Amino acid sequence: MDKILKIITFSVRELGEILLFIINSIVGFFLCQKRFSKIIISSYEIGFRCLFIILVIGLFTGMVMGLQMYYTLIKFGAESALGTAISLSIIRELGPVLSALMIVGQSGSAICSEIGIQRNDEQIDALETMGIGSRSFLAGPRLLAGFICFPILTAIFDLIGLWGGYFSGSILMGLDAAIYWNKVFSSVQFIDVLGGFIKSFIFGVFTIGICCYEGYYSHIKSSYPGIRGVSQAATRAVVKSSIFILVFDYLITSFLL
Amino acid sequence: MKFCLNIKSLKKNFGCNSVLSNVDLEIQSDKVTVIIGKSGAGKSVLLKLIAGILNADGGKISITQVSDAGQSSEINLKDLGFSYMFQNNALFDSLTAFDNIALPLIEGNYNFKSSQVRLKVDALLEQLDLLSSKNKFPGELSGGMKKRVAFARALVTEPNIVLFDEPTTGLDPEKKFTVFEMINQYKEQFGFSALLVSHDIPEVYEIVDSIAWLDEGKIKFQGSKDEIDRIADQSVKNYLKTGRFNSKVRL
Amino acid sequence: MKKIEIIVGFFVLIGLVSIFYLSFRIGKSEFIGEKTYELNASFSNLSGVSANSRVEIAGVKVGSVKSIYLNDDFRAVARIEIPISLFLDDDTIALIKTSGLIGDRFIELLPGGSGIQLEPGDYITDTQPAIDLESLISKFSFGGLTDSK
C-alpha cells in the first residue's frame, strides 16, 4: 500500500515537473529569434519524417480491422455495420493513440537522445553561458511542432485507415462499397472527430514534452551520467510517453463520452 | 575596463563528497590567470561555479568593476560580458562553423541585424584563419580547427573575460603551443582577460601572469611564475615543477 | 534549408486537407451548416432512439434528434432539429422505425397537407411508437392477436 502511494506521488510530481518544463519552454520560446524557421525544422523532424510510418501503420490497421470485424459481424448477419465499427474505432481511439505511439517511437526517442547527447557534450551549458535559454531553444520549437504535427498525422492516419478498411472489407471480402462508405459517413459525428483531435493535441504537447524533459535532465535522472544515461533516458522517454498516451486516452475518453 | 573578480570561501559538494571546501581566489583584469592542480581536484567545477553553470553550496563570488572615473561598483558576470570555452568545444553538430559562431549574436539579446552579424563573423573568421571552413560542419573539421571555431564563438560577443576549460586537451605538444600562443595573441588583439584551467605545466607558464594551485579543495598557492621559484615549501615546489620533467620525458 | 520549407509546407497542406475532410465531410460539422429550427414530438415509447438519432422523410435524412426528455404526463418527448428551409404542416405524423431487423432506430416524418405550418417549438401530436418486437412475437406465439380483438 505504501509502495502504491509512493508511485502515485512520484508520478504526480513528475507530471507537474514536466508541465512546468513545457510551460517554461513555450513561454521562453516566444522571446527567441527566428521562431518560424525553427518550427519549420522541428515540424520536418516530427511531422514529415513520421509520414511514411503513419501511412503504413494506418493502412494495415484499417485492413486488419476490416478483416476481423467482417468475420465477427457476419456471424450476426450485421456485416453492414462494418463501416460504423471501423470508422468510429479508428477516429475515436486508434487514430490518435496509434499515431502518437508511432511518433514517439520514431521522433520522440530521437529528440530525447539528441538533447541528451547535447547535455552530455556540454552544449546545453554552452547555450546558458551564451545567454540563450536552453529550454526554449531546444524544447520550445519541438513542442509547438508537436502541437501542429500530431493532429495532422492523426488525420492522415484516420483517412488512410478508413481506406484500409474499405480495401479489406469491401474489395477483398466483398461487402458492397456503397454500404461501407454510407455507414462511415452516416455514423461519424463531428464530436467524434473533435474528440480525436483533442486527444492528439494533448498527446502531441505532452509526449514531446516528456521526451525533451528526459533528454534535458538525462544527467541527473539516470543512474549513470554519460552515454549510458542518454540511452536510459531514451528508454524512459518512450516508456513514460506510452504510459501517458494510454492512461490519458482512457481519462479523456471518459470525460468526452 | 578594470575589474576584479573575488572568490571568498567557496564550497561545493556532490552528495557527501566535498570537492571544493574553501576556495579563495582573486582574478585581476587584463591578466591571464591559470588554475592548475591534479586531475579530479575540482578545477573544472571551480570554473563552472564562476560561470554560473553550477550553483555553489557556500561562499561568495563578487565582481567589482572600476570605471574610468575611478568609481567602483559591483556587477554580475553576465553584465561584465564573459565567454566560456568548453573542454570538448561544445559546438553544435547541426550548424556550420559560420552558424556556430553567429549563434550567440543571433540568439542572445543583442539585436544585431543579420548583415551586421555576417560582417562581424566574417571578420572574425578571417582573423582566425577559418575562412576556408566557413561552411563546414564541426564533424568535418580537425581538432585544432574545432578549437579555433569554438574560440571564435567565444570571442564574437566581445567578452571582457574568457574562461578556458582545459583548452589543450587532446592536442599534440605543437598544437598546444599554438593554442597558448593564440590565447596570448588574441588577448592583446581583443583585449580580454583570461582564466584558464590547465594541466600543461610548464608550457602554460609562458603566457600566464598569475598561477593558482588548487589542491584538496583549497587554493594552496597563488602568485606569479617568478614567485614559484621563491617558494620555501618543498612539496608545493615539487608539484609545480614536476610537470617540467614529465614533459621532457614525454618529448 | 529551402527544400525543408517546401516539404513541410506540402506536409501541412496535406494535413489541413485531411483535417478539413474529416471534420466537415465525414464528421459533418455544423459550423457551416444550414440554420435549423426545433420541433417537439411526444411518444408513448421512445426506447432505442437517442440524441443524434436520424430524422428522415421518405428515407432521406433531413435532421437529427437533439435531446429526449420525459414530460409531466410520463410521455417521452423528442426535440428534433430540422433545417429552416423545410416547412412541415401541423398534421405531420412522426413514427419510430428500425433500420433492418435489429438496426438502430430513427424517427420518420410523414408530411401532411393541412396547409397550416408548424412554428419552431410546436408539438407534432400525431405520433406512433416503435413496434415492440418482443410483444409482437409473444402475441403471435401465445395467440394474443385474437384476444385483443
XYZ file of C-alpha atoms in Angstrom:
657
model
C 0.000 0.000 0.000
C 2.816 2.340 0.930
C 4.564 1.482 -2.281
C 1.487 2.274 -4.372
C 1.138 5.617 -2.622
C 4.781 6.323 -3.334
C 4.370 5.533 -7.022
C 1.321 7.788 -7.228
C 3.010 10.743 -5.522
C 6.095 10.209 -7.669
C 4.067 10.216 -10.896
C 2.093 13.286 -9.899
C 5.295 15.159 -9.048
C 6.916 14.058 -12.283
C 3.868 15.172 -14.255
C 3.954 18.548 -12.546
C 7.652 18.964 -13.316
C 7.059 18.089 -16.951
C 4.159 20.522 -17.168
C 6.309 23.320 -15.724
C 9.094 22.390 -18.136
C 6.651 22.617 -21.050
C 5.219 25.961 -19.919
C 8.681 27.433 -19.341
C 9.905 26.251 -22.723
C 6.940 27.567 -24.671
C 6.781 30.918 -22.879
C 10.532 31.380 -23.309
C 10.309 30.418 -26.955
C 8.241 33.479 -27.773
C 11.237 35.620 -26.805
C 13.545 33.669 -29.136
C 14.740 34.841 -32.536
C 13.907 33.156 -35.866
C 10.944 31.337 -34.387
C 9.316 30.445 -37.679
C 12.263 28.681 -39.258
C 12.885 26.747 -36.044
C 9.302 25.486 -36.051
C 9.710 24.508 -39.707
C 12.797 22.446 -38.949
C 11.126 20.785 -35.964
C 7.997 20.091 -37.978
C 10.145 18.340 -40.539
C 11.708 16.322 -37.728
C 8.452 15.381 -36.015
C 5.923 15.562 -38.809
C 7.268 14.747 -42.210
C 9.716 12.082 -41.085
C 6.828 10.174 -39.491
C 4.568 10.438 -42.525
C 5.686 7.180 -44.089
C 5.266 5.064 -40.965
C 1.880 6.658 -40.274
C 0.724 5.771 -43.782
C 1.848 2.144 -43.460
C 0.545 1.628 -39.923
C -2.737 3.381 -40.713
C -3.337 1.331 -43.846
C -2.650 -2.000 -42.171
C -4.600 -1.133 -39.030
C -7.635 -0.383 -41.174
C -7.107 -3.545 -43.214
C -6.785 -5.888 -40.278
C -9.800 -4.299 -38.617
C -11.744 -4.784 -41.833
C -10.957 -8.493 -41.816
C -11.549 -9.110 -38.125
C -14.745 -7.109 -37.883
C -16.108 -8.636 -41.071
C -15.685 -12.180 -39.748
C -17.231 -11.215 -36.411
C -20.115 -9.216 -37.789
C -21.086 -11.744 -40.456
C -21.900 -14.218 -37.667
C -24.747 -11.931 -36.649
C -25.632 -11.049 -40.206
C -24.672 -7.497 -39.413
C -21.761 -7.032 -41.820
C -23.373 -3.820 -42.997
C -22.212 -2.283 -39.701
C -18.566 -2.714 -40.776
C -18.221 0.928 -41.804
C -19.604 2.127 -38.485
C -17.352 -0.133 -36.435
C -14.173 0.739 -38.326
C -14.762 4.458 -38.650
C -15.747 5.026 -35.033
C -12.971 2.948 -33.524
C -10.319 4.484 -35.779
C -11.435 8.089 -35.470
C -12.162 7.983 -31.746
C -9.401 5.745 -30.435
C -6.941 4.054 -32.725
C -6.054 7.095 -34.816
C -4.858 9.374 -32.026
C -3.391 6.591 -29.886
C -1.533 4.604 -32.527
C -0.199 7.643 -34.349
C 1.014 9.146 -31.063
C 2.758 5.875 -30.183
C 4.358 5.738 -33.629
C 5.561 9.348 -33.496
C 7.033 8.778 -30.047
C 8.837 5.710 -31.329
C 10.160 7.457 -34.403
C 10.755 11.076 -33.373
C 10.377 11.211 -29.616
C 13.236 8.837 -28.941
C 15.402 10.714 -31.458
C 14.629 14.056 -29.820
C 15.362 12.653 -26.378
C 18.706 11.191 -27.342
C 19.709 14.283 -29.308
C 19.063 16.558 -26.343
C 20.662 14.012 -24.034
C 23.843 13.992 -26.121
C 23.838 17.777 -26.225
C 23.626 17.731 -22.453
C 26.461 15.229 -22.312
C 28.612 17.305 -24.680
C 28.048 20.420 -22.518
C 26.227 22.107 -25.408
C 23.347 22.954 -23.093
C 25.772 24.573 -20.638
C 27.307 26.397 -23.593
C 23.893 27.807 -24.526
C 23.372 29.011 -20.984
C 26.769 30.726 -20.866
C 25.907 32.462 -24.152
C 22.809 33.850 -22.506
C 20.470 31.684 -24.577
C 17.598 29.972 -22.761
C 18.438 26.348 -23.459
C 14.965 25.028 -22.704
C 13.199 27.413 -25.011
C 15.903 26.996 -27.665
C 15.804 23.186 -27.676
C 12.347 22.197 -26.459
C 10.226 25.214 -27.466
C 10.094 24.706 -31.242
C 9.669 20.958 -30.860
C 6.714 21.350 -28.505
C 4.964 23.706 -30.902
C 5.776 21.426 -33.835
C 4.275 18.538 -31.847
C 1.158 20.618 -31.301
C 0.905 21.183 -35.060
C 2.014 17.796 -36.363
C 0.182 15.331 -34.124
C -3.322 16.316 -35.292
C -2.145 16.405 -38.902
C -0.657 12.925 -38.709
C -3.724 11.683 -36.835
C -5.993 12.986 -39.580
C -3.855 11.271 -42.213
C -3.885 8.063 -40.159
C -7.695 8.199 -39.851
C -8.262 8.650 -43.566
C -5.776 6.003 -44.655
C -7.226 3.657 -42.015
C -10.721 4.089 -43.438
C -9.323 3.263 -46.878
C -7.606 0.199 -45.419
C -10.937 -0.980 -44.013
C -12.530 -0.372 -47.368
C -9.796 -2.355 -49.096
C -10.062 -5.475 -46.939
C -13.771 -5.337 -46.088
C -15.103 -4.293 -49.421
C -12.619 -5.213 -52.120
C -11.315 -8.447 -50.570
C -14.337 -9.675 -48.608
C -16.978 -8.369 -50.941
C -19.074 -6.022 -48.820
C -20.850 -3.530 -51.031
C -18.705 -0.381 -51.253
C -21.741 1.907 -51.093
C -22.874 0.337 -47.820
C -19.387 0.682 -46.326
C -18.924 4.350 -47.191
C -22.529 5.177 -46.430
C -22.114 3.767 -42.920
C -18.829 5.604 -42.479
C -20.353 8.922 -43.460
C -23.585 8.464 -41.539
C -22.198 7.206 -38.247
C -19.328 9.626 -37.611
C -20.355 12.833 -35.886
C -18.274 15.966 -35.615
C -17.953 15.341 -31.877
C -16.119 12.071 -32.607
C -13.635 13.806 -34.907
C -13.187 16.638 -32.420
C -12.582 14.168 -29.587
C -9.852 12.506 -31.620
C -8.200 15.855 -32.312
C -8.387 16.951 -28.670
C -6.579 13.751 -27.776
C -3.886 14.261 -30.372
C -3.291 17.882 -29.309
C -2.772 16.758 -25.715
C -0.642 13.770 -26.723
C 1.422 15.981 -29.011
C 2.443 18.520 -26.419
C 2.874 16.097 -23.551
C 4.737 13.259 -25.235
C 7.178 15.626 -26.920
C 7.418 17.409 -23.567
C 8.264 14.137 -21.828
C 10.903 13.303 -24.433
C 12.546 16.737 -24.222
C 12.395 16.678 -20.431
C 14.009 13.252 -20.165
C 16.776 14.240 -22.561
C 17.336 17.582 -20.874
C 17.717 16.034 -17.434
C 19.437 12.846 -18.595
C 22.468 13.732 -16.463
C 20.603 13.793 -13.151
C 17.713 11.411 -13.785
C 19.860 8.480 -14.859
C 21.870 6.252 -12.602
C 24.954 6.711 -14.787
C 25.548 10.094 -16.356
C 27.092 9.960 -19.808
C 26.313 7.839 -22.834
C 24.657 5.153 -20.726
C 22.497 7.818 -19.148
C 21.362 9.004 -22.573
C 20.286 5.518 -23.585
C 18.441 5.109 -20.280
C 16.782 8.473 -20.819
C 15.625 7.483 -24.304
C 14.132 4.270 -22.937
C 12.391 6.115 -20.137
C 11.079 8.751 -22.516
C 9.419 6.140 -24.744
C 8.031 4.139 -21.814
C 6.664 7.178 -19.994
C 5.185 8.626 -23.169
C 3.450 5.341 -23.972
C 2.028 5.071 -20.471
C 0.912 8.684 -20.662
C -0.797 8.100 -24.010
C -2.780 5.070 -22.876
C -3.724 6.384 -19.417
C -4.780 9.774 -20.689
C -6.576 8.221 -23.639
C -8.792 6.453 -21.132
C -9.252 9.580 -18.996
C -10.055 11.865 -21.935
C -12.445 9.307 -23.408
C -14.317 9.011 -20.119
C -14.663 12.798 -19.992
C -15.783 13.091 -23.596
C -18.367 10.314 -23.581
C 37.532 48.016 -18.364
C 39.142 47.405 -14.993
C 37.569 44.840 -12.735
C 38.447 42.420 -10.003
C 36.827 39.023 -9.528
C 36.870 37.905 -5.921
C 36.083 34.443 -4.677
C 35.607 34.021 -0.943
C 35.409 30.669 0.898
C 33.610 28.922 -1.964
C 32.212 25.447 -1.212
C 30.805 22.734 -3.424
C 29.714 19.213 -2.520
C 28.487 16.432 -4.757
C 26.388 14.296 -2.473
C 28.506 13.767 0.618
C 31.668 14.180 -1.421
C 33.231 17.576 -0.828
C 35.008 18.816 -3.936
C 35.770 22.401 -3.005
C 35.980 23.063 0.714
C 37.258 26.599 0.958
C 38.428 28.389 -2.160
C 39.722 31.948 -2.059
C 40.894 33.440 -5.310
C 41.393 36.845 -6.829
C 41.410 37.474 -10.543
C 42.563 40.806 -11.923
C 41.538 42.319 -15.242
C 43.921 42.330 -18.216
C 45.746 39.321 -16.842
C 45.890 35.669 -17.695
C 45.278 33.528 -14.650
C 45.695 29.787 -14.696
C 44.271 27.289 -12.236
C 46.403 24.171 -12.028
C 46.015 21.055 -9.987
C 45.755 17.300 -10.108
C 43.057 15.558 -12.111
C 39.886 15.498 -10.067
C 40.958 18.366 -7.851
C 37.851 20.308 -8.913
C 39.387 22.782 -11.354
C 36.588 22.458 -13.890
C 33.999 22.587 -11.116
C 35.502 25.858 -9.905
C 35.337 27.295 -13.418
C 31.715 26.193 -13.796
C 30.839 27.765 -10.452
C 32.353 31.032 -11.646
C 30.425 30.824 -14.919
C 27.191 30.079 -13.062
C 26.651 26.680 -14.699
C 26.767 25.083 -11.261
C 25.481 26.555 -8.034
C 27.804 26.832 -5.066
C 26.904 25.366 -1.674
C 28.510 28.259 0.165
C 30.793 31.223 -0.235
C 30.645 34.203 -2.497
C 31.787 35.270 -5.942
C 31.769 39.002 -6.443
C 32.973 41.225 -9.246
C 33.964 44.786 -8.576
C 34.114 46.979 -11.604
C 36.199 50.134 -11.581
C 35.058 52.718 -14.100
C 37.429 55.145 -15.805
C 36.388 57.831 -13.366
C 37.582 55.625 -10.540
C 34.191 54.683 -9.154
C 33.801 51.074 -8.167
C 30.546 49.156 -8.396
C 29.521 45.547 -8.041
C 28.210 43.768 -11.115
C 27.474 40.174 -12.074
C 29.324 38.128 -14.636
C 26.658 38.460 -17.347
C 26.874 42.254 -17.245
C 30.651 42.102 -17.353
C 30.451 40.049 -20.538
C 32.033 36.622 -20.463
C 32.512 33.585 -22.629
C 33.231 30.027 -21.717
C 35.287 27.691 -23.853
C 34.448 24.100 -23.103
C 36.899 21.261 -22.878
C 35.348 19.464 -25.842
C 34.333 22.677 -27.637
C 30.555 22.060 -27.322
C 29.957 23.098 -30.928
C 26.552 22.347 -32.442
C 26.884 19.460 -34.882
C 23.895 20.502 -36.943
C 25.193 24.015 -37.600
C 28.033 25.081 -39.902
C 31.105 26.787 -38.500
C 29.654 30.130 -39.549
C 26.308 29.462 -37.866
C 28.021 28.192 -34.755
C 29.963 31.405 -34.424
C 26.942 33.538 -35.258
C 24.713 31.697 -32.768
C 25.406 33.851 -29.692
C 24.886 37.012 -31.727
C 21.622 35.862 -33.290
C 20.058 34.104 -30.327
C 21.408 36.211 -27.493
C 19.760 39.512 -26.735
C 21.998 41.705 -28.841
C 19.506 42.778 -31.533
C 22.006 42.778 -34.369
C 20.808 42.929 -37.945
C 21.702 39.867 -39.985
C 24.055 41.951 -42.163
C 25.884 43.153 -39.052
C 26.167 39.602 -37.805
C 27.614 38.468 -41.120
C 30.144 41.292 -41.082
C 31.283 40.526 -37.553
C 31.530 36.792 -38.058
C 33.337 37.121 -41.372
C 35.876 39.464 -39.826
C 36.483 37.005 -37.016
C 36.736 34.059 -39.403
C 39.390 35.924 -41.323
C 41.343 36.844 -38.203
C 41.359 33.259 -37.001
C 42.169 31.951 -40.479
C 38.962 29.960 -40.764
C 37.503 31.363 -43.980
C 38.062 28.119 -45.872
C 35.989 26.123 -43.411
C 33.209 28.662 -43.111
C 30.502 26.340 -44.427
C 31.802 23.094 -42.998
C 30.130 21.269 -40.140
C 32.074 20.584 -36.929
C 32.207 16.894 -37.851
C 34.239 17.771 -40.940
C 36.827 19.824 -39.090
C 40.043 18.714 -37.446
C 40.559 19.039 -33.700
C 42.582 22.223 -33.996
C 40.077 23.791 -36.367
C 37.236 22.979 -33.978
C 39.178 24.643 -31.189
C 39.527 27.737 -33.299
C 35.828 27.747 -34.197
C 34.997 27.428 -30.503
C 37.451 30.225 -29.831
C 35.795 32.384 -32.451
C 32.409 31.680 -30.911
C 33.754 32.709 -27.524
C 35.189 35.948 -28.900
C 32.335 37.035 -31.141
C 30.403 38.629 -28.305
C 33.459 40.726 -27.379
C 33.682 39.495 -23.808
C 35.732 41.106 -21.068
C 36.731 37.779 -19.610
C 37.047 34.369 -21.252
C 37.049 31.187 -19.200
C 39.007 28.340 -20.794
C 38.355 24.824 -19.536
C 41.463 22.844 -20.480
C 41.843 24.367 -23.942
C 44.623 21.975 -24.918
C 43.196 18.534 -24.112
C 43.709 16.059 -26.884
C 46.163 18.192 -28.828
C 49.753 17.309 -29.615
C 52.530 19.403 -27.986
C 52.939 21.548 -31.069
C 49.241 22.357 -31.244
C 49.245 23.080 -27.529
C 51.738 25.808 -28.090
C 49.651 27.136 -30.944
C 46.602 27.333 -28.708
C 48.523 29.096 -25.962
C 50.012 31.479 -28.475
C 46.562 32.053 -29.861
C 45.248 32.974 -26.422
C 48.226 35.259 -25.859
C 47.940 36.938 -29.225
C 44.188 37.473 -29.237
C 44.292 38.620 -25.661
C 46.302 41.610 -26.872
C 44.228 41.977 -30.007
C 40.738 41.730 -28.474
C 41.607 42.938 -25.015
C 40.067 40.284 -22.813
C 41.190 38.812 -19.523
C 41.542 35.089 -19.389
C 41.065 32.417 -16.757
C 42.456 29.047 -17.718
C 42.250 25.590 -16.296
C 45.163 23.552 -17.473
C 47.307 20.509 -16.876
C 50.102 21.660 -19.082
C 52.812 22.589 -16.664
C 55.100 24.243 -17.533
C 54.064 25.197 -21.101
C 51.215 27.261 -19.787
C 53.574 29.328 -17.632
C 54.775 31.082 -20.779
C 51.565 33.016 -21.213
C 50.190 33.481 -17.719
C 50.559 36.352 -15.292
C 49.179 34.579 -12.276
C 49.152 30.954 -11.197
C 46.742 29.389 -8.707
C 47.282 25.882 -7.420
C 44.147 24.054 -6.371
C 44.649 21.080 -4.084
C 42.402 19.295 -1.573
C 39.605 21.769 -2.177
C 41.684 24.865 -1.447
C 43.886 27.277 -3.320
C 47.234 26.450 -1.787
C 49.287 28.901 -3.767
C 48.627 31.970 -5.857
C 51.293 34.128 -7.393
C 53.325 34.898 -10.468
C 55.736 32.420 -12.027
C 58.717 34.186 -10.503
C 57.205 33.608 -7.112
C 57.212 29.841 -7.603
C 60.980 29.873 -7.538
C 60.936 31.732 -4.286
C 58.590 29.315 -2.521
C 60.027 27.800 0.591
C 57.655 24.828 0.885
C 59.315 21.957 -0.864
C 56.159 19.883 -1.530
C 54.443 22.717 -3.362
C 57.572 23.427 -5.265
C 57.884 19.797 -6.228
C 54.384 19.651 -7.624
C 54.617 22.888 -9.534
C 57.891 21.835 -11.067
C 57.214 18.160 -11.729
C 55.479 18.914 -14.946
C 58.713 20.135 -16.401
C 60.362 16.761 -16.006
C 57.348 14.890 -17.214
C 57.088 16.897 -20.369
C 60.774 16.414 -21.048
C 60.371 12.678 -20.674
C 57.401 12.742 -22.984
C 59.193 14.776 -25.608
C 17.007 24.887 -45.961
C 14.690 25.932 -48.774
C 13.912 22.307 -49.527
C 12.811 21.619 -45.955
C 10.419 24.540 -46.089
C 8.781 23.236 -49.248
C 8.474 19.719 -47.826
C 6.995 20.951 -44.556
C 4.636 23.278 -46.387
C 3.442 20.394 -48.529
C 3.046 18.209 -45.459
C 0.998 20.820 -43.610
C -1.153 21.332 -46.701
C -1.959 17.615 -46.950
C -2.639 17.604 -43.220
C -5.017 20.541 -43.357
C -6.910 18.987 -46.268
C -7.221 15.745 -44.262
C -8.367 17.594 -41.154
C -10.987 19.557 -43.053
C -12.178 16.490 -44.922
C -12.532 14.575 -41.653
C -14.252 17.414 -39.838
C -16.588 18.701 -42.481
C -17.281 15.789 -44.812
C -17.049 12.706 -42.633
C -17.772 14.492 -39.353
C -20.449 16.732 -40.878
C -19.567 19.705 -38.736
C -22.483 22.077 -38.392
C -20.331 25.211 -38.254
C -21.043 25.825 -41.894
C -24.377 24.007 -41.901
C -27.790 25.497 -42.516
C -29.749 27.208 -39.799
C -32.209 24.917 -38.099
C -35.370 25.111 -36.022
C -36.721 22.792 -33.379
C -39.934 20.777 -33.189
C -41.168 18.561 -30.383
C -42.787 15.193 -30.785
C -44.172 13.260 -27.838
C -44.345 9.478 -27.961
C -45.685 6.839 -25.625
C -42.422 4.955 -26.057
C -39.092 6.211 -27.425
C -36.962 3.207 -26.499
C -33.952 2.865 -28.818
C -33.962 6.489 -30.008
C -31.315 8.748 -28.525
C -29.742 12.145 -29.055
C -28.207 12.355 -32.553
C -30.554 9.714 -33.957
C -31.599 10.368 -37.553
C -34.779 12.062 -38.646
C -35.907 11.028 -42.128
C -38.567 11.942 -44.585
C -39.206 9.295 -47.257
C -35.871 7.651 -46.416
C -33.852 10.864 -46.797
C -32.062 12.198 -43.749
C -33.314 15.714 -43.008
C -32.365 16.300 -39.391
C -31.495 14.759 -36.078
C -32.815 14.299 -32.568
C -31.329 16.938 -30.309
C -32.453 15.649 -26.945
C -35.007 13.457 -25.264
C -36.840 14.094 -22.024
C -39.813 12.826 -20.061
C -42.722 15.254 -19.684
C -45.219 15.551 -16.819
C -47.633 13.053 -18.385
C -44.909 10.383 -18.499
C -44.645 10.673 -22.240
C -41.246 10.721 -23.968
C -40.636 13.932 -25.880
C -38.044 14.106 -28.635
C -36.714 17.515 -29.590
C -35.815 17.323 -33.259
C -33.817 19.722 -35.410
C -34.952 20.450 -38.922
C -33.415 22.854 -41.481
C -35.169 26.179 -41.699
C -35.839 25.660 -45.397
C -38.078 22.673 -44.673
C -41.720 23.553 -43.932
C -43.911 20.966 -42.253
C -47.679 21.150 -41.800
C -49.333 20.546 -38.467
C -50.803 17.206 -39.426
C -47.362 15.678 -39.896
C -47.063 12.184 -38.457
C -43.914 11.098 -36.585
C -43.170 7.411 -36.304
C -40.321 5.390 -34.867
C -38.760 2.990 -37.321
C -35.977 0.483 -37.198
C -33.420 0.069 -39.956
C -33.346 -3.655 -40.614
C -34.492 -6.178 -38.056
C -32.037 -5.247 -35.283
C -30.638 -1.977 -36.627
C -30.747 1.389 -34.926
C -33.986 3.294 -34.508
C -34.789 6.598 -36.148
C -37.732 8.947 -36.488
C -39.591 9.008 -39.762
C -41.788 12.002 -40.553
C -44.807 11.715 -42.852
C -45.588 15.256 -44.021
C -49.253 16.176 -44.004
C -51.222 18.564 -46.191
C -53.277 20.739 -43.899
C -51.712 23.995 -45.059
C -51.142 25.205 -41.503
C -47.433 25.435 -40.903
C -45.652 24.197 -37.757
C -43.797 27.014 -35.979
C -40.482 26.464 -34.139
C -41.166 24.810 -30.795
C -44.544 23.379 -31.819
C -45.580 19.836 -30.992
C -46.172 17.103 -33.505
C -49.218 15.493 -31.978
C -49.787 12.567 -34.266
C -47.114 10.051 -33.318
C -46.694 6.336 -33.379
C -44.232 4.487 -31.131
C -41.888 1.774 -32.249
C -43.236 -1.630 -32.999
C -42.267 -3.597 -29.921
C -40.810 -6.713 -31.470
C -40.916 -8.745 -28.266
C -44.581 -8.155 -27.520
C -45.366 -8.765 -31.170
C -43.635 -12.136 -31.066
C -45.292 -13.062 -27.766
C -48.662 -12.147 -29.180
C -48.015 -14.400 -32.139
C -46.822 -17.327 -30.096
C -49.472 -17.131 -27.364
C -52.293 -16.230 -29.659
C -52.658 -12.791 -28.185
C -53.655 -11.332 -31.556
C -57.114 -12.835 -31.460
C -57.566 -11.923 -27.798
C -57.043 -8.268 -28.383
C -59.870 -8.068 -30.889
